[in-house]
Coordinates of C-alpha atoms and ligand atoms in Angstrom, one line a residue:
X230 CA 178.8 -6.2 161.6
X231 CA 176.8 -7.8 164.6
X232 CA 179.2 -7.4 167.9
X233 CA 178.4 -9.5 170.8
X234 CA 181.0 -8.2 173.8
X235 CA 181.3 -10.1 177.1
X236 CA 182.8 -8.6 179.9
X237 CA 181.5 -5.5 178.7
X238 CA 181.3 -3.7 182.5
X239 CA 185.1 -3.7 182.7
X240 CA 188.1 -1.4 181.4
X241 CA 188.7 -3.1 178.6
X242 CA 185.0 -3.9 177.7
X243 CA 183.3 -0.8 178.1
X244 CA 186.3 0.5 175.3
X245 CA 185.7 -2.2 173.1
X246 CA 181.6 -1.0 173.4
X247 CA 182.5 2.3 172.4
X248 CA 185.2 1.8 169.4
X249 CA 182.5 -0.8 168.0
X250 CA 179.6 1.7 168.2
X251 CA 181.5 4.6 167.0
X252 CA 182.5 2.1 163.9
X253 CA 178.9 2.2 162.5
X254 CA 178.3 -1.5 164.0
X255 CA 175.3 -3.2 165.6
X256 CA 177.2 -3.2 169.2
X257 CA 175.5 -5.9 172.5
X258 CA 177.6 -5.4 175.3
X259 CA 176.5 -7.4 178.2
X260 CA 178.3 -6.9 182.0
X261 CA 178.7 -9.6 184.0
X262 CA 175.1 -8.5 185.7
X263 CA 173.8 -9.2 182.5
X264 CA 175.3 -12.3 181.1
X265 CA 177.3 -14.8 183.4
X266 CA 179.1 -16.7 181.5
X267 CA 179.3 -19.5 183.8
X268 CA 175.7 -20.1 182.9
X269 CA 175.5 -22.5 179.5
X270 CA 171.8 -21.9 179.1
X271 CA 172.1 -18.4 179.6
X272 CA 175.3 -18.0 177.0
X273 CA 173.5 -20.1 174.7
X274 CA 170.3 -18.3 174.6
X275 CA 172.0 -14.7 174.3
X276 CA 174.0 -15.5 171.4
X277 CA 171.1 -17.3 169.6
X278 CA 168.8 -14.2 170.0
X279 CA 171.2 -11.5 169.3
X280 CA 173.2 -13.3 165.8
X281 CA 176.0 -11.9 166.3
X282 CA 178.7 -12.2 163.3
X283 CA 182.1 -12.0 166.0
X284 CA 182.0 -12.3 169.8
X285 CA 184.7 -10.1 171.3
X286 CA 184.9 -12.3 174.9
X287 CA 186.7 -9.8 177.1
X288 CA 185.0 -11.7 180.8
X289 CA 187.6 -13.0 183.0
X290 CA 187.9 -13.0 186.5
X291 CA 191.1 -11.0 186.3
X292 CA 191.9 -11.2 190.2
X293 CA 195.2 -12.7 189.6
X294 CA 196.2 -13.1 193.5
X295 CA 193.0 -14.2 194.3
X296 CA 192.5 -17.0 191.5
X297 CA 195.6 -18.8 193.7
X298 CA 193.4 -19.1 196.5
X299 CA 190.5 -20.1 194.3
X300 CA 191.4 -22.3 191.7
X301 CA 188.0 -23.7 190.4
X302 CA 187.0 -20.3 190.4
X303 CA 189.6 -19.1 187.8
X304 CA 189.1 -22.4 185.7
X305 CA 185.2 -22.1 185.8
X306 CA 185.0 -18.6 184.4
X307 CA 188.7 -18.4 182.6
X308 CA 188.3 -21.9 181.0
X309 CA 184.8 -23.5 180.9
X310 CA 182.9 -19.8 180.7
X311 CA 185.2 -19.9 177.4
X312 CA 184.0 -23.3 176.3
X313 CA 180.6 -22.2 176.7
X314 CA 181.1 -19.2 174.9
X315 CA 182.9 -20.9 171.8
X316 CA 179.9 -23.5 171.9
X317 CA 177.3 -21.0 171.1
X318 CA 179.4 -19.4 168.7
X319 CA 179.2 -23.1 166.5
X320 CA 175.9 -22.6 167.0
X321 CA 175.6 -19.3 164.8
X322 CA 178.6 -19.6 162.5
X323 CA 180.5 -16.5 164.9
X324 CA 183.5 -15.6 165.2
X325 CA 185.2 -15.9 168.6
X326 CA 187.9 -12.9 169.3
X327 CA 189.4 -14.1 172.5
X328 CA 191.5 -11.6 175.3
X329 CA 194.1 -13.3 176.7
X330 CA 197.1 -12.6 178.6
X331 CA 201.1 -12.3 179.1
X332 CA 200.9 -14.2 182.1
X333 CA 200.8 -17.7 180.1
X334 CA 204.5 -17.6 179.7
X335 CA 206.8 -17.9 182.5
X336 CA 209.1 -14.9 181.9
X337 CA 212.5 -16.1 181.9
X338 CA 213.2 -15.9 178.1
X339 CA 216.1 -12.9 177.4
X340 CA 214.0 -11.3 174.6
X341 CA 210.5 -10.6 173.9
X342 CA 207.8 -12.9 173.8
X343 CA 206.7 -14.1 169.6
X344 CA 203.2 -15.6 169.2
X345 CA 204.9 -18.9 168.4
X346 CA 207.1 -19.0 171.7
X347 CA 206.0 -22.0 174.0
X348 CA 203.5 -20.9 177.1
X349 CA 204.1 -21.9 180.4
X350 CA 201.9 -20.2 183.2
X351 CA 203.8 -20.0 186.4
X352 CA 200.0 -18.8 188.3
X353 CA 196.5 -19.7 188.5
X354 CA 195.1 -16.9 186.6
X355 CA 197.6 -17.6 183.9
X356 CA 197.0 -21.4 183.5
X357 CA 192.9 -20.7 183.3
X358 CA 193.7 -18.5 180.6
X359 CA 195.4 -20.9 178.6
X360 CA 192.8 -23.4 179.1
X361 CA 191.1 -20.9 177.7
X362 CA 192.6 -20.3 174.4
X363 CA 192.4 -24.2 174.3
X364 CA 189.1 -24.2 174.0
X365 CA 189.0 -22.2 171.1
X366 CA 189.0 -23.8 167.6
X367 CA 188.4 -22.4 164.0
X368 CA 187.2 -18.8 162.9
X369 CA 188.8 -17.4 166.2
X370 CA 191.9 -15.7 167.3
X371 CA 193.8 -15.1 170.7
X372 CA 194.6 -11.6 171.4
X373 CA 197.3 -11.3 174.2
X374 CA 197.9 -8.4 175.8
X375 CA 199.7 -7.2 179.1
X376 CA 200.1 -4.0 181.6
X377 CA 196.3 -2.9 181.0
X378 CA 195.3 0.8 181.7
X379 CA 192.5 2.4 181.2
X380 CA 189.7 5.4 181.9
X381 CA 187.3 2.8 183.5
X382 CA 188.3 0.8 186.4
X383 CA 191.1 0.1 188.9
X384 CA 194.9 0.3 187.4
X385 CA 197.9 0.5 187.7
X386 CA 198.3 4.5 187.2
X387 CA 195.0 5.4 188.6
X388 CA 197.3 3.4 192.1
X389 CA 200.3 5.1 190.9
X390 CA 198.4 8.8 190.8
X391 CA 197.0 7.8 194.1
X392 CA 200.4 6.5 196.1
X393 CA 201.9 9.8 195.1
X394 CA 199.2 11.8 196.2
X395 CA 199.0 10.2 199.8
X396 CA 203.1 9.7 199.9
X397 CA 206.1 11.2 199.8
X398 CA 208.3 8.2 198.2
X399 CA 206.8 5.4 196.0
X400 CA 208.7 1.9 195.5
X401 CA 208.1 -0.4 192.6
X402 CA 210.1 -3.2 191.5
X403 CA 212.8 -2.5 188.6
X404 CA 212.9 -6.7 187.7
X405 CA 209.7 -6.9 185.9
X406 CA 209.3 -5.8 182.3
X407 CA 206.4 -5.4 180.2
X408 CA 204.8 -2.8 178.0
X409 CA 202.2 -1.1 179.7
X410 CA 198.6 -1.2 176.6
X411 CA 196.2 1.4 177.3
X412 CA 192.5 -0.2 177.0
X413 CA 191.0 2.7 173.9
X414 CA 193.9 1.5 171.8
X415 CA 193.6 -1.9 172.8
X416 CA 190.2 -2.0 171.3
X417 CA 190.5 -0.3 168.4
X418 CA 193.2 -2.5 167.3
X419 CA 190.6 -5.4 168.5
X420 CA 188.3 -3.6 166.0
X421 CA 190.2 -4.1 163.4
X422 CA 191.2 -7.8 163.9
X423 CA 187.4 -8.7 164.1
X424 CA 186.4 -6.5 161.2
X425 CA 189.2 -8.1 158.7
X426 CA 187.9 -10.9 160.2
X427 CA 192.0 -12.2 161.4
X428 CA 192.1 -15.8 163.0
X429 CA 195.4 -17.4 165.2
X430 CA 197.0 -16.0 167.6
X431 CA 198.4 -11.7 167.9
X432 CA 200.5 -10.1 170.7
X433 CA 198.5 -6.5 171.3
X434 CA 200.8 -3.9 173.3
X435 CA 201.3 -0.3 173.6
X436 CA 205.2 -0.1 172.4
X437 CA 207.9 0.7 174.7
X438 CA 209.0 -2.2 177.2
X439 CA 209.4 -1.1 180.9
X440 CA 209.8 -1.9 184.2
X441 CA 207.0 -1.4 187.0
X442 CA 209.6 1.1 188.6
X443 CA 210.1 2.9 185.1
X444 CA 206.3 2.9 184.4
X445 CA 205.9 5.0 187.9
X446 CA 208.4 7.9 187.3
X447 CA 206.6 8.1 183.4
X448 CA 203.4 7.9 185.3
X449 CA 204.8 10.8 187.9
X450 CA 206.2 12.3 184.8
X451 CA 203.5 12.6 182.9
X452 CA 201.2 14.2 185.6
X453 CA 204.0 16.8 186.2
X454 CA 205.6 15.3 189.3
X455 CA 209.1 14.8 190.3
X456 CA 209.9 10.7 188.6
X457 CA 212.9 11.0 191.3
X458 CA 209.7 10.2 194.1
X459 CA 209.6 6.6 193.0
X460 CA 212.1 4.1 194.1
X461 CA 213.3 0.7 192.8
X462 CA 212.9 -2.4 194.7
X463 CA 213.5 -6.3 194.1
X464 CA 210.6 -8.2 193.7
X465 CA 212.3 -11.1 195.8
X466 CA 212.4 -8.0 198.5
X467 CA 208.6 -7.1 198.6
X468 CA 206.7 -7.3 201.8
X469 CA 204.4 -9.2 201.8
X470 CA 205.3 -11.3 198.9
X471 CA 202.6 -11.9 196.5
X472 CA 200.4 -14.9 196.0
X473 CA 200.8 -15.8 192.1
X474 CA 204.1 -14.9 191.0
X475 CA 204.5 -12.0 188.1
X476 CA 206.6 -13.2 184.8
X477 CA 210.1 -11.2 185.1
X478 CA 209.9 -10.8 181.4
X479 CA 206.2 -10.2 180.3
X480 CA 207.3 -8.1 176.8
X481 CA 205.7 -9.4 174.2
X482 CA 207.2 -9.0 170.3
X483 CA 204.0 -8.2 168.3
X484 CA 205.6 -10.8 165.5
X485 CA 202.1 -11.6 164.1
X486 CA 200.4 -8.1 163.7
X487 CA 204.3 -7.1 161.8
X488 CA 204.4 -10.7 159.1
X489 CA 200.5 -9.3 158.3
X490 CA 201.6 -6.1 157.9
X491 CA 199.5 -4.3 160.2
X492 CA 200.8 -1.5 161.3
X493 CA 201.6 -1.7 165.7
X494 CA 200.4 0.6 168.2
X495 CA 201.7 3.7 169.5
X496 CA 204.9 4.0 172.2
X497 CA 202.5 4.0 175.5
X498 CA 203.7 7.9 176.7
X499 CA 201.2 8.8 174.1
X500 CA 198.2 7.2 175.7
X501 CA 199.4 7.8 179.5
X502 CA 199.3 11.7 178.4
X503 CA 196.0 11.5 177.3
X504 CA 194.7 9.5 180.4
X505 CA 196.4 10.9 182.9
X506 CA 194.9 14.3 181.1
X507 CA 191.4 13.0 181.4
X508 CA 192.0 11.7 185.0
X509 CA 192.3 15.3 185.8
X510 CA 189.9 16.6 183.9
X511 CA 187.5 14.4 185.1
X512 CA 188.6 14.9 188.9
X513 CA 188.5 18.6 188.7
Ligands
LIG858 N1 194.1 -5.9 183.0 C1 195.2 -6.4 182.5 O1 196.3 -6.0 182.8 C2 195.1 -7.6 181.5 C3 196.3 -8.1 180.9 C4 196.2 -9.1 180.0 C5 195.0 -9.6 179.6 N2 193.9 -9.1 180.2 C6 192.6 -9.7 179.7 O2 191.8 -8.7 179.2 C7 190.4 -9.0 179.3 C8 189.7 -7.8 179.9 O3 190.3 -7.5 181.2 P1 190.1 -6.1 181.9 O4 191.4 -5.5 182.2 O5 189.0 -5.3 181.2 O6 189.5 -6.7 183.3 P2 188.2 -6.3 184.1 O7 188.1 -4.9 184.2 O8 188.3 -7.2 185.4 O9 187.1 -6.9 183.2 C9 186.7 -8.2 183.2 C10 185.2 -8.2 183.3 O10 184.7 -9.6 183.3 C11 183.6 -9.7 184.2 N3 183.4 -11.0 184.7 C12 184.0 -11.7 185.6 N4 183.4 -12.9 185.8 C13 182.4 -13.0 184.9 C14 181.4 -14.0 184.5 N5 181.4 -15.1 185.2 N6 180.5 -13.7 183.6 C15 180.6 -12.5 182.9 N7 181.5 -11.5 183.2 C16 182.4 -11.8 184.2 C17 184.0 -8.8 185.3 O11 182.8 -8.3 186.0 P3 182.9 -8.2 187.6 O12 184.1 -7.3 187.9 O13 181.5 -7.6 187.9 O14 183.0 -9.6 188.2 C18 184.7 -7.6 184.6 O15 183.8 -6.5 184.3 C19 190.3 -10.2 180.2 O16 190.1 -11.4 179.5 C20 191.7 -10.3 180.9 O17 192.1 -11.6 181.2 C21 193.9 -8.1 181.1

């Protein structure tokens, strides 16, 4: 197939470049140097040259705190980059595989999030996401994810590795709950989606739901450090408290991929092995 990726400078991007190309496709990944997707004309001439058969649209300005501060911002890339995006797909009969995110519910439901369950962003970033998957109509699908990690770019165990090498004690909260996705598996299950060509809406997580506090002492764990460093806090306890507020429960029940009969991705200890083993490697 004929992969157009946007986004394709960031963690999850630059995987989905690689899992594409290794898959025997025709792979154009464009960073946001090269394609801004706030720019119709240039969105519109890119997808009419390169023909692609899906779009995998992974740009998002992903600075959650900051998108409160900013909210045209967050709507003109999140929301209206989208648009653009879906409109030059119309033009040449692609598909449109859409990243989205956790953060469009607003956490306080007891169990796991189903594709089905009503959204209600509680932030910024989470409501331009939305709008986002609004814009989308036929021959697309939604992939939500949450917790993203990755070889490429800033996250949350590349911080975790770096807190415990520069402190004694680490605190994170213990009220949050998500399930931490590592970005290679991410796009490989991405891969398939687009390549059996799967419209509507799919939850995409690493398995195993944890807390940020949890998450540390596996992170710690795995990189053969005493868990005991990290501490729980309260999230109502941080200092300073955070712009856009975090959903308490962000675990998402992969409902959708389990009725198709796709089999779900690994327990996330498996993938946090293998990066934190690369980390090393790649530091050493
Ligand atoms: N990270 C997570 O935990 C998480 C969780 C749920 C969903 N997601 C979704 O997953 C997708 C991939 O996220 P990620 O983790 O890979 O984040 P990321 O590393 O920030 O990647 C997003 C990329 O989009 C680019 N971008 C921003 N504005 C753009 C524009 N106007 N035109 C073109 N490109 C633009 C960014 O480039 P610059 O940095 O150069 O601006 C960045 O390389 C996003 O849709 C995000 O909403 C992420």
């Amino acid at each position: 197939m004929r992969i157009l990726i946007t986004g394709a400078g960031g963690q999850v991007g630059r995987e989905l470049v690689s899992v594409f190309d290794a898959g025997g496709h025709v792979v154009a990944g464009f960073d946001h140097a090269t394609l801004d997707i706030t720019n119709r004309d240039a969105v519109r001439a890119t997808v009419v040259e390169f023909q692609p058969d899906a779009i995998v649209h992974s740009a998002a300005w992903t600075a959650v705190d900051a998108c409160e501060a900013d909210p045209d911002r967050a709507f003109a890339v999140n929301a209206m980059g989208t648009r653009f995006v879906v409109e030059a797909c119309r033009l040449v009969g692609a598909a449109v595989h859409y990243i989205s995110t956790d953060y469009v519910f607003d956490g306080t439901k007891e169990s796991p999030y189903v594709e089905w369950d009503q959204t209600n962003p509680q932030s910024v970033y989470g409501a331009s996401k939305l709008a986002g998957e609004h814009e989308l109509g036929e021959n697309s699908s939604v992939i939500r994810t949450s917790w993203v990690c990755g070889f490429h770019g800033p996250n949350m165990v590349k911080t975790i590795l770096r807190l415990a090498a520069e402190n004694e004690t680490l605190s994170f909260v213990n009220d949050q709950r998500g399930c931490p996705t590592f970005a290679d598996d991410l796009a490989a299950m991405i891969a398939l989606l687009v390549v059996e060509r799967r419209t509507g809406v799919f939850h995409v997580t690493n398995a195993g739901p944890v807390s940020w506090y949890e998450f540390a002492r596996e992170v710690l764990a795995a990189s053969g450090q005493d868990p005991d460093r990290v501490l729980p806090v309260a999230t109502a306890d941080l200092q300073p408290q955070r712009p856009a507020p975090r959903p308490a429960n962000s675990v998402l029940d992969h409902a959708a991929l389990r009725l198709a009969g796709i089999d779900t991705m690994a327990d996330f200890r498996e993938p946090l092995l293998r990066l934190v083993t690369a980390l090393n490697k790649a530091s050493n």
